mmCIF file with all atom_site columns, C-alpha atoms in Angstrom:
data_model
loop_
_atom_site.group_PDB
_atom_site.id
_atom_site.type_symbol
_atom_site.label_atom_id
_atom_site.label_alt_id
_atom_site.label_comp_id
_atom_site.label_asym_id
_atom_site.label_entity_id
_atom_site.label_seq_id
_atom_site.pdbx_PDB_ins_code
_atom_site.Cartn_x
_atom_site.Cartn_y
_atom_site.Cartn_z
_atom_site.occupancy
_atom_site.B_iso_or_equiv
_atom_site.pdbx_formal_charge
_atom_site.auth_seq_id
_atom_site.auth_comp_id
_atom_site.auth_asym_id
_atom_site.auth_atom_id
_atom_site.pdbx_PDB_model_num
ATOM 1   C CA . ASP Q 1 1   ? 294.781 100.681 -83.849  1.00 0.00 ? 333 ASP Q CA 1
ATOM 2   C CA . ALA Q 1 2   ? 293.146 102.267 -86.824  1.00 0.00 ? 334 ALA Q CA 1
ATOM 3   C CA . LYS Q 1 3   ? 290.541 104.913 -86.179  1.00 0.00 ? 335 LYS Q CA 1
ATOM 4   C CA . THR Q 1 4   ? 286.961 104.391 -87.298  1.00 0.00 ? 336 THR Q CA 1
ATOM 5   C CA . THR Q 1 5   ? 284.297 106.889 -88.278  1.00 0.00 ? 337 THR Q CA 1
ATOM 6   C CA . GLN Q 1 6   ? 280.589 106.151 -87.992  1.00 0.00 ? 338 GLN Q CA 1
ATOM 7   C CA . PRO Q 1 7   ? 277.506 108.316 -88.352  1.00 0.00 ? 339 PRO Q CA 1
ATOM 8   C CA . PRO Q 1 8   ? 276.142 109.234 -84.926  1.00 0.00 ? 340 PRO Q CA 1
ATOM 9   C CA . SER Q 1 9   ? 272.625 108.033 -85.653  1.00 0.00 ? 341 SER Q CA 1
ATOM 10  C CA . MET Q 1 10  ? 270.442 106.232 -88.165  1.00 0.00 ? 342 MET Q CA 1
ATOM 11  C CA . ASP Q 1 11  ? 266.769 105.363 -88.450  1.00 0.00 ? 343 ASP Q CA 1
ATOM 12  C CA . CYS Q 1 12  ? 265.278 102.239 -89.956  1.00 0.00 ? 344 CYS Q CA 1
ATOM 13  C CA . ALA Q 1 13  ? 261.752 100.949 -90.426  1.00 0.00 ? 345 ALA Q CA 1
ATOM 14  C CA . GLU Q 1 14  ? 260.920 97.606  -88.907  1.00 0.00 ? 346 GLU Q CA 1
ATOM 15  C CA . GLY Q 1 15  ? 261.320 94.784  -91.397  1.00 0.00 ? 347 GLY Q CA 1
ATOM 16  C CA . ARG Q 1 16  ? 263.621 96.737  -93.656  1.00 0.00 ? 348 ARG Q CA 1
ATOM 17  C CA . ALA Q 1 17  ? 267.351 96.219  -93.999  1.00 0.00 ? 349 ALA Q CA 1
ATOM 18  C CA . ALA Q 1 18  ? 269.564 98.371  -91.824  1.00 0.00 ? 350 ALA Q CA 1
ATOM 19  C CA . ASN Q 1 19  ? 272.869 99.268  -93.444  1.00 0.00 ? 351 ASN Q CA 1
ATOM 20  C CA . LEU Q 1 20  ? 275.384 100.744 -91.018  1.00 0.00 ? 352 LEU Q CA 1
ATOM 21  C CA . PRO Q 1 21  ? 278.537 102.214 -92.564  1.00 0.00 ? 353 PRO Q CA 1
ATOM 22  C CA . CYS Q 1 22  ? 281.989 102.492 -91.079  1.00 0.00 ? 354 CYS Q CA 1
ATOM 23  C CA . ASN Q 1 23  ? 285.073 104.204 -92.464  1.00 0.00 ? 355 ASN Q CA 1
ATOM 24  C CA . HIS Q 1 24  ? 288.495 102.893 -91.478  1.00 0.00 ? 356 HIS Q CA 1
ATOM 25  C CA . SER Q 1 25  ? 290.776 104.389 -94.097  1.00 0.00 ? 357 SER Q CA 1
ATOM 26  C CA . THR Q 1 26  ? 293.971 103.829 -92.082  1.00 0.00 ? 358 THR Q CA 1
ATOM 27  C CA . ILE Q 1 27  ? 293.373 100.140 -91.453  1.00 0.00 ? 359 ILE Q CA 1
ATOM 28  C CA . SER Q 1 28  ? 296.472 97.945  -91.542  1.00 0.00 ? 360 SER Q CA 1
ATOM 29  C CA . GLY Q 1 29  ? 296.776 94.664  -93.356  1.00 0.00 ? 361 GLY Q CA 1
ATOM 30  C CA . ASN Q 1 30  ? 296.594 92.604  -90.177  1.00 0.00 ? 362 ASN Q CA 1
ATOM 31  C CA . GLU Q 1 31  ? 293.659 94.418  -88.608  1.00 0.00 ? 363 GLU Q CA 1
ATOM 32  C CA . TYR Q 1 32  ? 290.222 92.868  -88.482  1.00 0.00 ? 364 TYR Q CA 1
ATOM 33  C CA . VAL Q 1 33  ? 286.927 94.732  -88.519  1.00 0.00 ? 365 VAL Q CA 1
ATOM 34  C CA . TYR Q 1 34  ? 284.688 93.899  -85.560  1.00 0.00 ? 366 TYR Q CA 1
ATOM 35  C CA . TRP Q 1 35  ? 281.130 94.953  -84.873  1.00 0.00 ? 367 TRP Q CA 1
ATOM 36  C CA . TYR Q 1 36  ? 279.528 95.014  -81.451  1.00 0.00 ? 368 TYR Q CA 1
ATOM 37  C CA . ARG Q 1 37  ? 276.245 96.465  -80.319  1.00 0.00 ? 369 ARG Q CA 1
ATOM 38  C CA . GLN Q 1 38  ? 274.947 97.676  -76.999  1.00 0.00 ? 370 GLN Q CA 1
ATOM 39  C CA . ILE Q 1 39  ? 271.278 97.583  -76.239  1.00 0.00 ? 371 ILE Q CA 1
ATOM 40  C CA . HIS Q 1 40  ? 270.177 100.060 -73.597  1.00 0.00 ? 372 HIS Q CA 1
ATOM 41  C CA . SER Q 1 41  ? 271.231 99.079  -70.070  1.00 0.00 ? 373 SER Q CA 1
ATOM 42  C CA . GLN Q 1 42  ? 273.028 95.955  -71.236  1.00 0.00 ? 374 GLN Q CA 1
ATOM 43  C CA . GLY Q 1 43  ? 276.667 95.057  -71.835  1.00 0.00 ? 375 GLY Q CA 1
ATOM 44  C CA . PRO Q 1 44  ? 278.002 95.097  -75.399  1.00 0.00 ? 376 PRO Q CA 1
ATOM 45  C CA . GLN Q 1 45  ? 277.294 92.085  -77.583  1.00 0.00 ? 377 GLN Q CA 1
ATOM 46  C CA . TYR Q 1 46  ? 279.552 90.709  -80.286  1.00 0.00 ? 378 TYR Q CA 1
ATOM 47  C CA . ILE Q 1 47  ? 277.948 90.629  -83.732  1.00 0.00 ? 379 ILE Q CA 1
ATOM 48  C CA . ILE Q 1 48  ? 280.465 89.718  -86.388  1.00 0.00 ? 380 ILE Q CA 1
ATOM 49  C CA . HIS Q 1 49  ? 284.015 90.259  -87.572  1.00 0.00 ? 381 HIS Q CA 1
ATOM 50  C CA . GLY Q 1 50  ? 286.006 89.940  -90.792  1.00 0.00 ? 382 GLY Q CA 1
ATOM 51  C CA . LEU Q 1 51  ? 289.368 90.571  -92.407  1.00 0.00 ? 383 LEU Q CA 1
ATOM 52  C CA . LYS Q 1 52  ? 288.750 91.070  -96.113  1.00 0.00 ? 384 LYS Q CA 1
ATOM 53  C CA . ASN Q 1 53  ? 286.083 88.647  -97.224  1.00 0.00 ? 385 ASN Q CA 1
ATOM 54  C CA . ASN Q 1 54  ? 282.416 89.322  -96.696  1.00 0.00 ? 386 ASN Q CA 1
ATOM 55  C CA . GLU Q 1 55  ? 281.015 87.464  -93.718  1.00 0.00 ? 387 GLU Q CA 1
ATOM 56  C CA . THR Q 1 56  ? 277.530 86.355  -92.716  1.00 0.00 ? 388 THR Q CA 1
ATOM 57  C CA . ASN Q 1 57  ? 276.155 84.802  -89.569  1.00 0.00 ? 389 ASN Q CA 1
ATOM 58  C CA . GLU Q 1 58  ? 272.765 84.426  -87.949  1.00 0.00 ? 390 GLU Q CA 1
ATOM 59  C CA . MET Q 1 59  ? 272.755 88.029  -86.792  1.00 0.00 ? 391 MET Q CA 1
ATOM 60  C CA . ALA Q 1 60  ? 274.143 90.062  -89.661  1.00 0.00 ? 392 ALA Q CA 1
ATOM 61  C CA . SER Q 1 61  ? 276.285 90.367  -92.755  1.00 0.00 ? 393 SER Q CA 1
ATOM 62  C CA . LEU Q 1 62  ? 279.524 92.283  -93.026  1.00 0.00 ? 394 LEU Q CA 1
ATOM 63  C CA . ILE Q 1 63  ? 280.559 93.745  -96.349  1.00 0.00 ? 395 ILE Q CA 1
ATOM 64  C CA . ILE Q 1 64  ? 284.156 94.978  -96.571  1.00 0.00 ? 396 ILE Q CA 1
ATOM 65  C CA . THR Q 1 65  ? 285.265 97.009  -99.579  1.00 0.00 ? 397 THR Q CA 1
ATOM 66  C CA . GLU Q 1 66  ? 288.066 95.648  -101.701 1.00 0.00 ? 398 GLU Q CA 1
ATOM 67  C CA . ASP Q 1 67  ? 290.497 98.311  -100.481 1.00 0.00 ? 399 ASP Q CA 1
ATOM 68  C CA . ARG Q 1 68  ? 289.341 97.577  -96.891  1.00 0.00 ? 400 ARG Q CA 1
ATOM 69  C CA . LYS Q 1 69  ? 288.931 101.271 -96.166  1.00 0.00 ? 401 LYS Q CA 1
ATOM 70  C CA . SER Q 1 70  ? 285.284 100.940 -95.280  1.00 0.00 ? 402 SER Q CA 1
ATOM 71  C CA . SER Q 1 71  ? 282.704 98.366  -94.371  1.00 0.00 ? 403 SER Q CA 1
ATOM 72  C CA . THR Q 1 72  ? 278.963 98.020  -93.924  1.00 0.00 ? 404 THR Q CA 1
ATOM 73  C CA . LEU Q 1 73  ? 277.083 96.019  -91.337  1.00 0.00 ? 405 LEU Q CA 1
ATOM 74  C CA . ILE Q 1 74  ? 273.775 94.781  -92.674  1.00 0.00 ? 406 ILE Q CA 1
ATOM 75  C CA . LEU Q 1 75  ? 270.860 93.695  -90.517  1.00 0.00 ? 407 LEU Q CA 1
ATOM 76  C CA . PRO Q 1 76  ? 268.658 92.148  -93.215  1.00 0.00 ? 408 PRO Q CA 1
ATOM 77  C CA . HIS Q 1 77  ? 265.288 92.498  -91.473  1.00 0.00 ? 409 HIS Q CA 1
ATOM 78  C CA . ALA Q 1 78  ? 265.541 94.949  -88.614  1.00 0.00 ? 410 ALA Q CA 1
ATOM 79  C CA . THR Q 1 79  ? 263.276 94.494  -85.617  1.00 0.00 ? 411 THR Q CA 1
ATOM 80  C CA . LEU Q 1 80  ? 262.480 96.800  -82.723  1.00 0.00 ? 412 LEU Q CA 1
ATOM 81  C CA . ARG Q 1 81  ? 264.902 94.759  -80.606  1.00 0.00 ? 413 ARG Q CA 1
ATOM 82  C CA . ASP Q 1 82  ? 267.744 95.790  -82.895  1.00 0.00 ? 414 ASP Q CA 1
ATOM 83  C CA . THR Q 1 83  ? 267.516 99.344  -81.562  1.00 0.00 ? 415 THR Q CA 1
ATOM 84  C CA . ALA Q 1 84  ? 270.975 99.814  -80.041  1.00 0.00 ? 416 ALA Q CA 1
ATOM 85  C CA . VAL Q 1 85  ? 274.317 101.568 -80.362  1.00 0.00 ? 417 VAL Q CA 1
ATOM 86  C CA . TYR Q 1 86  ? 276.474 99.802  -82.945  1.00 0.00 ? 418 TYR Q CA 1
ATOM 87  C CA . TYR Q 1 87  ? 280.234 99.962  -82.636  1.00 0.00 ? 419 TYR Q CA 1
ATOM 88  C CA . CYS Q 1 88  ? 282.691 99.370  -85.455  1.00 0.00 ? 420 CYS Q CA 1
ATOM 89  C CA . ILE Q 1 89  ? 286.162 98.505  -84.187  1.00 0.00 ? 421 ILE Q CA 1
ATOM 90  C CA . VAL Q 1 90  ? 289.335 97.640  -86.057  1.00 0.00 ? 422 VAL Q CA 1
ATOM 91  C CA . ARG Q 1 91  ? 291.811 95.563  -84.192  1.00 0.00 ? 423 ARG Q CA 1
ATOM 92  C CA . VAL Q 1 92  ? 294.727 93.247  -84.609  1.00 0.00 ? 424 VAL Q CA 1
ATOM 93  C CA . ALA Q 1 93  ? 293.506 89.812  -83.618  1.00 0.00 ? 425 ALA Q CA 1
ATOM 94  C CA . SER Q 1 94  ? 296.052 87.967  -81.566  1.00 0.00 ? 426 SER Q CA 1
ATOM 95  C CA . GLN Q 1 95  ? 296.092 84.758  -79.683  1.00 0.00 ? 427 GLN Q CA 1
ATOM 96  C CA . ALA Q 1 96  ? 296.315 86.563  -76.378  1.00 0.00 ? 428 ALA Q CA 1
ATOM 97  C CA . GLY Q 1 97  ? 293.321 88.748  -76.949  1.00 0.00 ? 429 GLY Q CA 1
ATOM 98  C CA . THR Q 1 98  ? 293.384 92.472  -76.474  1.00 0.00 ? 430 THR Q CA 1
ATOM 99  C CA . ALA Q 1 99  ? 291.133 95.143  -75.070  1.00 0.00 ? 431 ALA Q CA 1
ATOM 100 C CA . LEU Q 1 100 ? 288.652 96.704  -77.456  1.00 0.00 ? 432 LEU Q CA 1
ATOM 101 C CA . ILE Q 1 101 ? 288.677 100.410 -78.106  1.00 0.00 ? 433 ILE Q CA 1
ATOM 102 C CA . PHE Q 1 102 ? 285.105 101.618 -78.429  1.00 0.00 ? 434 PHE Q CA 1
ATOM 103 C CA . GLY Q 1 103 ? 284.256 104.875 -80.143  1.00 0.00 ? 435 GLY Q CA 1
ATOM 104 C CA . LYS Q 1 104 ? 280.878 106.564 -79.944  1.00 0.00 ? 436 LYS Q CA 1
ATOM 105 C CA . GLY Q 1 105 ? 279.221 104.238 -82.429  1.00 0.00 ? 437 GLY Q CA 1
ATOM 106 C CA . THR Q 1 106 ? 275.999 104.657 -84.372  1.00 0.00 ? 438 THR Q CA 1
ATOM 107 C CA . THR Q 1 107 ? 272.704 104.786 -82.542  1.00 0.00 ? 439 THR Q CA 1
ATOM 108 C CA . LEU Q 1 108 ? 270.255 102.793 -84.652  1.00 0.00 ? 440 LEU Q CA 1
ATOM 109 C CA . SER Q 1 109 ? 266.593 103.448 -83.995  1.00 0.00 ? 441 SER Q CA 1
ATOM 110 C CA . VAL Q 1 110 ? 264.173 100.917 -85.458  1.00 0.00 ? 442 VAL Q CA 1
ATOM 111 C CA . SER Q 1 111 ? 260.571 102.011 -85.536  1.00 0.00 ? 443 SER Q CA 1
ATOM 112 C CA . SER Q 1 112 ? 257.321 100.356 -86.522  1.00 0.00 ? 444 SER Q CA 1
ATOM 113 C CA . GLY F 2 1   ? 275.242 78.087  -70.390  1.00 0.00 ? 587 GLY F CA 1
ATOM 114 C CA . ALA F 2 2   ? 276.237 80.669  -67.806  1.00 0.00 ? 588 ALA F CA 1
ATOM 115 C CA . GLY F 2 3   ? 277.534 83.930  -69.134  1.00 0.00 ? 589 GLY F CA 1
ATOM 116 C CA . VAL F 2 4   ? 279.657 86.551  -67.433  1.00 0.00 ? 590 VAL F CA 1
ATOM 117 C CA . SER F 2 5   ? 278.125 87.619  -64.146  1.00 0.00 ? 591 SER F CA 1
ATOM 118 C CA . GLN F 2 6   ? 278.813 90.714  -62.115  1.00 0.00 ? 592 GLN F CA 1
ATOM 119 C CA . SER F 2 7   ? 277.867 91.775  -58.635  1.00 0.00 ? 593 SER F CA 1
ATOM 120 C CA . PRO F 2 8   ? 276.404 93.859  -57.275  1.00 0.00 ? 594 PRO F CA 1
ATOM 121 C CA . SER F 2 9   ? 274.202 95.060  -60.099  1.00 0.00 ? 595 SER F CA 1
ATOM 122 C CA . ASN F 2 10  ? 273.879 98.432  -58.437  1.00 0.00 ? 596 ASN F CA 1
ATOM 123 C CA . LYS F 2 11  ? 276.011 100.127 -55.822  1.00 0.00 ? 597 LYS F CA 1
ATOM 124 C CA . VAL F 2 12  ? 275.400 103.478 -54.174  1.00 0.00 ? 598 VAL F CA 1
ATOM 125 C CA . THR F 2 13  ? 278.175 104.778 -51.980  1.00 0.00 ? 599 THR F CA 1
ATOM 126 C CA . GLU F 2 14  ? 279.290 107.960 -50.319  1.00 0.00 ? 600 GLU F CA 1
ATOM 127 C CA . LYS F 2 15  ? 282.235 109.951 -51.535  1.00 0.00 ? 601 LYS F CA 1
ATOM 128 C CA . GLY F 2 16  ? 285.441 108.772 -49.872  1.00 0.00 ? 602 GLY F CA 1
ATOM 129 C CA . LYS F 2 17  ? 284.313 105.190 -49.289  1.00 0.00 ? 603 LYS F CA 1
ATOM 130 C CA . ASP F 2 18  ? 285.969 102.165 -50.862  1.00 0.00 ? 604 ASP F CA 1
ATOM 131 C CA . VAL F 2 19  ? 284.009 99.811  -53.122  1.00 0.00 ? 605 VAL F CA 1
ATOM 132 C CA . GLU F 2 20  ? 284.638 96.340  -54.519  1.00 0.00 ? 606 GLU F CA 1
ATOM 133 C CA . LEU F 2 21  ? 283.061 95.104  -57.717  1.00 0.00 ? 607 LEU F CA 1
ATOM 134 C CA . ARG F 2 22  ? 283.093 91.446  -58.624  1.00 0.00 ? 608 ARG F CA 1
ATOM 135 C CA . CYS F 2 23  ? 283.228 89.652  -61.957  1.00 0.00 ? 609 CYS F CA 1
ATOM 136 C CA . ASP F 2 24  ? 282.747 85.939  -62.613  1.00 0.00 ? 610 ASP F CA 1
ATOM 137 C CA . PRO F 2 25  ? 283.922 85.188  -66.157  1.00 0.00 ? 611 PRO F CA 1
ATOM 138 C CA . ILE F 2 26  ? 282.766 82.336  -68.333  1.00 0.00 ? 612 ILE F CA 1
ATOM 139 C CA . SER F 2 27  ? 284.385 79.122  -67.177  1.00 0.00 ? 613 SER F CA 1
ATOM 140 C CA . GLY F 2 28  ? 287.535 78.358  -69.121  1.00 0.00 ? 614 GLY F CA 1
ATOM 141 C CA . HIS F 2 29  ? 288.012 81.849  -70.500  1.00 0.00 ? 615 HIS F CA 1
ATOM 142 C CA . THR F 2 30  ? 291.587 82.931  -69.957  1.00 0.00 ? 616 THR F CA 1
ATOM 143 C CA . ALA F 2 31  ? 291.221 86.633  -70.724  1.00 0.00 ? 617 ALA F CA 1
ATOM 144 C CA . LEU F 2 32  ? 289.297 89.060  -68.528  1.00 0.00 ? 618 LEU F CA 1
ATOM 145 C CA . TYR F 2 33  ? 288.725 92.767  -69.100  1.00 0.00 ? 619 TYR F CA 1
ATOM 146 C CA . TRP F 2 34  ? 287.319 95.633  -67.089  1.00 0.00 ? 620 TRP F CA 1
ATOM 147 C CA . TYR F 2 35  ? 285.766 98.649  -68.816  1.00 0.00 ? 621 TYR F CA 1
ATOM 148 C CA . ARG F 2 36  ? 284.005 101.745 -67.555  1.00 0.00 ? 622 ARG F CA 1
ATOM 149 C CA . GLN F 2 37  ? 281.116 103.519 -69.225  1.00 0.00 ? 623 GLN F CA 1
ATOM 150 C CA . ARG F 2 38  ? 280.046 106.912 -68.028  1.00 0.00 ? 624 ARG F CA 1
ATOM 151 C CA . LEU F 2 39  ? 276.506 108.088 -68.756  1.00 0.00 ? 625 LEU F CA 1
ATOM 152 C CA . GLY F 2 40  ? 276.052 108.729 -72.467  1.00 0.00 ? 626 GLY F CA 1
ATOM 153 C CA . GLN F 2 41  ? 279.668 107.866 -73.247  1.00 0.00 ? 627 GLN F CA 1
ATOM 154 C CA . GLY F 2 42  ? 281.499 105.016 -74.919  1.00 0.00 ? 628 GLY F CA 1
ATOM 155 C CA . LEU F 2 43  ? 283.429 102.308 -73.138  1.00 0.00 ? 629 LEU F CA 1
ATOM 156 C CA . GLU F 2 44  ? 286.800 103.066 -71.574  1.00 0.00 ? 630 GLU F CA 1
ATOM 157 C CA . PHE F 2 45  ? 289.274 100.236 -71.126  1.00 0.00 ? 631 PHE F CA 1
ATOM 158 C CA . LEU F 2 46  ? 290.574 99.904  -67.564  1.00 0.00 ? 632 LEU F CA 1
ATOM 159 C CA . ILE F 2 47  ? 292.568 96.696  -67.114  1.00 0.00 ? 633 ILE F CA 1
ATOM 160 C CA . TYR F 2 48  ? 293.138 93.346  -68.799  1.00 0.00 ? 634 TYR F CA 1
ATOM 161 C CA . PHE F 2 49  ? 294.181 89.949  -67.430  1.00 0.00 ? 635 PHE F CA 1
ATOM 162 C CA . GLN F 2 50  ? 295.477 87.125  -69.630  1.00 0.00 ? 636 GLN F CA 1
ATOM 163 C CA . GLY F 2 51  ? 296.260 83.835  -67.932  1.00 0.00 ? 637 GLY F CA 1
ATOM 164 C CA . ASN F 2 52  ? 299.239 84.075  -65.632  1.00 0.00 ? 638 ASN F CA 1
ATOM 165 C CA . SER F 2 53  ? 300.767 87.050  -67.428  1.00 0.00 ? 639 SER F CA 1
ATOM 166 C CA . ALA F 2 54  ? 301.147 90.406  -65.728  1.00 0.00 ? 640 ALA F CA 1
ATOM 167 C CA . PRO F 2 55  ? 297.948 92.410  -66.204  1.00 0.00 ? 641 PRO F CA 1
ATOM 168 C CA . ASP F 2 56  ? 297.759 95.352  -68.585  1.00 0.00 ? 642 ASP F CA 1
ATOM 169 C CA . LYS F 2 57  ? 296.870 98.216  -66.244  1.00 0.00 ? 643 LYS F CA 1
ATOM 170 C CA . SER F 2 58  ? 297.363 100.969 -68.785  1.00 0.00 ? 644 SER F CA 1
ATOM 171 C CA . GLY F 2 59  ? 293.738 102.092 -68.650  1.00 0.00 ? 645 GLY F CA 1
ATOM 172 C CA . LEU F 2 60  ? 293.419 102.587 -64.899  1.00 0.00 ? 646 LEU F CA 1
ATOM 173 C CA . PRO F 2 61  ? 292.655 106.302 -64.387  1.00 0.00 ? 647 PRO F CA 1
ATOM 174 C CA . SER F 2 62  ? 294.402 106.685 -61.025  1.00 0.00 ? 648 SER F CA 1
ATOM 175 C CA . ASP F 2 63  ? 296.112 104.765 -58.251  1.00 0.00 ? 649 ASP F CA 1
ATOM 176 C CA . ARG F 2 64  ? 292.782 104.622 -56.444  1.00 0.00 ? 650 ARG F CA 1
ATOM 177 C CA . PHE F 2 65  ? 291.817 101.878 -58.888  1.00 0.00 ? 651 PHE F CA 1
ATOM 178 C CA . SER F 2 66  ? 293.170 98.352  -58.622  1.00 0.00 ? 652 SER F CA 1
ATOM 179 C CA . ALA F 2 67  ? 292.095 94.894  -59.683  1.00 0.00 ? 653 ALA F CA 1
ATOM 180 C CA . GLU F 2 68  ? 292.909 91.319  -58.866  1.00 0.00 ? 654 GLU F CA 1
ATOM 181 C CA . ARG F 2 69  ? 292.167 88.048  -60.520  1.00 0.00 ? 655 ARG F CA 1
ATOM 182 C CA . THR F 2 70  ? 292.393 85.083  -58.184  1.00 0.00 ? 656 THR F CA 1
ATOM 183 C CA . GLY F 2 71  ? 293.030 81.592  -59.435  1.00 0.00 ? 657 GLY F CA 1
ATOM 184 C CA . GLY F 2 72  ? 292.681 82.701  -63.006  1.00 0.00 ? 658 GLY F CA 1
ATOM 185 C CA . SER F 2 73  ? 288.937 83.072  -62.593  1.00 0.00 ? 659 SER F CA 1
ATOM 186 C CA . VAL F 2 74  ? 287.039 85.580  -60.453  1.00 0.00 ? 660 VAL F CA 1
ATOM 187 C CA . SER F 2 75  ? 288.171 89.190  -60.565  1.00 0.00 ? 661 SER F CA 1
ATOM 188 C CA . THR F 2 76  ? 287.616 92.081  -58.170  1.00 0.00 ? 662 THR F CA 1
ATOM 189 C CA . LEU F 2 77  ? 287.898 95.735  -59.134  1.00 0.00 ? 663 LEU F CA 1
ATOM 190 C CA . THR F 2 78  ? 288.530 97.970  -56.119  1.00 0.00 ? 664 THR F CA 1
ATOM 191 C CA . ILE F 2 79  ? 288.058 101.700 -56.079  1.00 0.00 ? 665 ILE F CA 1
ATOM 192 C CA . GLN F 2 80  ? 289.447 103.439 -53.012  1.00 0.00 ? 666 GLN F CA 1
ATOM 193 C CA . ARG F 2 81  ? 288.298 106.811 -51.715  1.00 0.00 ? 667 ARG F CA 1
ATOM 194 C CA . THR F 2 82  ? 285.575 107.046 -54.350  1.00 0.00 ? 668 THR F CA 1
ATOM 195 C CA . GLN F 2 83  ? 284.889 110.349 -56.050  1.00 0.00 ? 669 GLN F CA 1
ATOM 196 C CA . GLN F 2 84  ? 281.738 111.537 -57.788  1.00 0.00 ? 670 GLN F CA 1
ATOM 197 C CA . GLU F 2 85  ? 283.458 111.256 -61.163  1.00 0.00 ? 671 GLU F CA 1
ATOM 198 C CA . ASP F 2 86  ? 283.808 107.512 -60.538  1.00 0.00 ? 672 ASP F CA 1
ATOM 199 C CA . SER F 2 87  ? 280.056 107.163 -61.053  1.00 0.00 ? 673 SER F CA 1
ATOM 200 C CA . ALA F 2 88  ? 279.613 104.919 -64.075  1.00 0.00 ? 674 ALA F CA 1
ATOM 201 C CA . VAL F 2 89  ? 278.674 101.447 -65.203  1.00 0.00 ? 675 VAL F CA 1
ATOM 202 C CA . TYR F 2 90  ? 281.607 99.084  -64.752  1.00 0.00 ? 676 TYR F CA 1
ATOM 203 C CA . LEU F 2 91  ? 281.598 96.287  -67.300  1.00 0.00 ? 677 LEU F CA 1
ATOM 204 C CA . CYS F 2 92  ? 283.521 93.056  -67.207  1.00 0.00 ? 678 CYS F CA 1
ATOM 205 C CA . ALA F 2 93  ? 284.184 90.864  -70.242  1.00 0.00 ? 679 ALA F CA 1
ATOM 206 C CA . SER F 2 94  ? 285.943 87.577  -70.825  1.00 0.00 ? 680 SER F CA 1
ATOM 207 C CA . SER F 2 95  ? 287.198 85.790  -73.878  1.00 0.00 ? 681 SER F CA 1
ATOM 208 C CA . PRO F 2 96  ? 288.708 82.425  -74.668  1.00 0.00 ? 682 PRO F CA 1
ATOM 209 C CA . ARG F 2 97  ? 292.209 82.055  -75.895  1.00 0.00 ? 683 ARG F CA 1
ATOM 210 C CA . LEU F 2 98  ? 291.693 81.935  -79.669  1.00 0.00 ? 684 LEU F CA 1
ATOM 211 C CA . VAL F 2 99  ? 293.992 82.083  -82.625  1.00 0.00 ? 685 VAL F CA 1
ATOM 212 C CA . HIS F 2 100 ? 291.847 84.887  -83.987  1.00 0.00 ? 686 HIS F CA 1
ATOM 213 C CA . GLY F 2 101 ? 288.447 86.336  -83.352  1.00 0.00 ? 687 GLY F CA 1
ATOM 214 C CA . ASN F 2 102 ? 288.905 88.094  -80.066  1.00 0.00 ? 688 ASN F CA 1
ATOM 215 C CA . GLU F 2 103 ? 285.202 87.871  -79.334  1.00 0.00 ? 689 GLU F CA 1
ATOM 216 C CA . GLN F 2 104 ? 284.525 89.294  -75.905  1.00 0.00 ? 690 GLN F CA 1
ATOM 217 C CA . PHE F 2 105 ? 281.537 88.286  -73.832  1.00 0.00 ? 691 PHE F CA 1
ATOM 218 C CA . PHE F 2 106 ? 280.280 91.049  -71.599  1.00 0.00 ? 692 PHE F CA 1
ATOM 219 C CA . GLY F 2 107 ? 278.508 90.905  -68.278  1.00 0.00 ? 693 GLY F CA 1
ATOM 220 C CA . PRO F 2 108 ? 275.520 93.095  -67.425  1.00 0.00 ? 694 PRO F CA 1
ATOM 221 C CA . GLY F 2 109 ? 277.677 95.586  -65.541  1.00 0.00 ? 695 GLY F CA 1
ATOM 222 C CA . THR F 2 110 ? 277.646 97.175  -62.096  1.00 0.00 ? 696 THR F CA 1
ATOM 223 C CA . ARG F 2 111 ? 276.119 100.637 -61.910  1.00 0.00 ? 697 ARG F CA 1
ATOM 224 C CA . LEU F 2 112 ? 278.124 102.645 -59.376  1.00 0.00 ? 698 LEU F CA 1
ATOM 225 C CA . THR F 2 113 ? 276.733 105.884 -58.008  1.00 0.00 ? 699 THR F CA 1
ATOM 226 C CA . VAL F 2 114 ? 278.937 107.988 -55.772  1.00 0.00 ? 700 VAL F CA 1
ATOM 227 C CA . LEU F 2 115 ? 276.991 110.575 -53.804  1.00 0.00 ? 701 LEU F CA 1
#
């Protein structure tokens, strides 16, 4: 699996957009970009995933660069409850499902 | 609907004792994963079950660790002769069999403390 690089921490003011970057310069053509987050003392939570097109759901938007070497997770209006560690993972998606390889992620701190 | 559940939520044991951790995946999910998370660290993959296929045990750190999945549903992770370095949160996740997506649903974890 391709390796990802994320900043260790970021701060964001409540109500503002949180933009979390991820570099994955060695990503292969069949690898998807997944984002999970882990709120303190809870299990990880799936947020969004994409291959090459930008994606949006009720939680976030995912912007993937044209060369697919980096992506940005956008939380459009961050709240205090969005304070968590955010993990960017690249992975081949297969029918069987495969274990996720979590790095150290980005600790996002949202403050009022 | 019911999510992934794990029991116990907390377990304190003495070094050298055996422990069993239980995971109830979401009904109908064919894939089940065990991960370990030490304090302040990321998740480490331990073992993966997919349907009736042989499990992927490549992440198990030693032969003291084993896991079973009975009837394609409930799973038990067993740690024999526990050591202090086994102290961690043990997380279970399940996922449906999808063409793509690989979304994993995590349980709340079992916090294991080995004294």
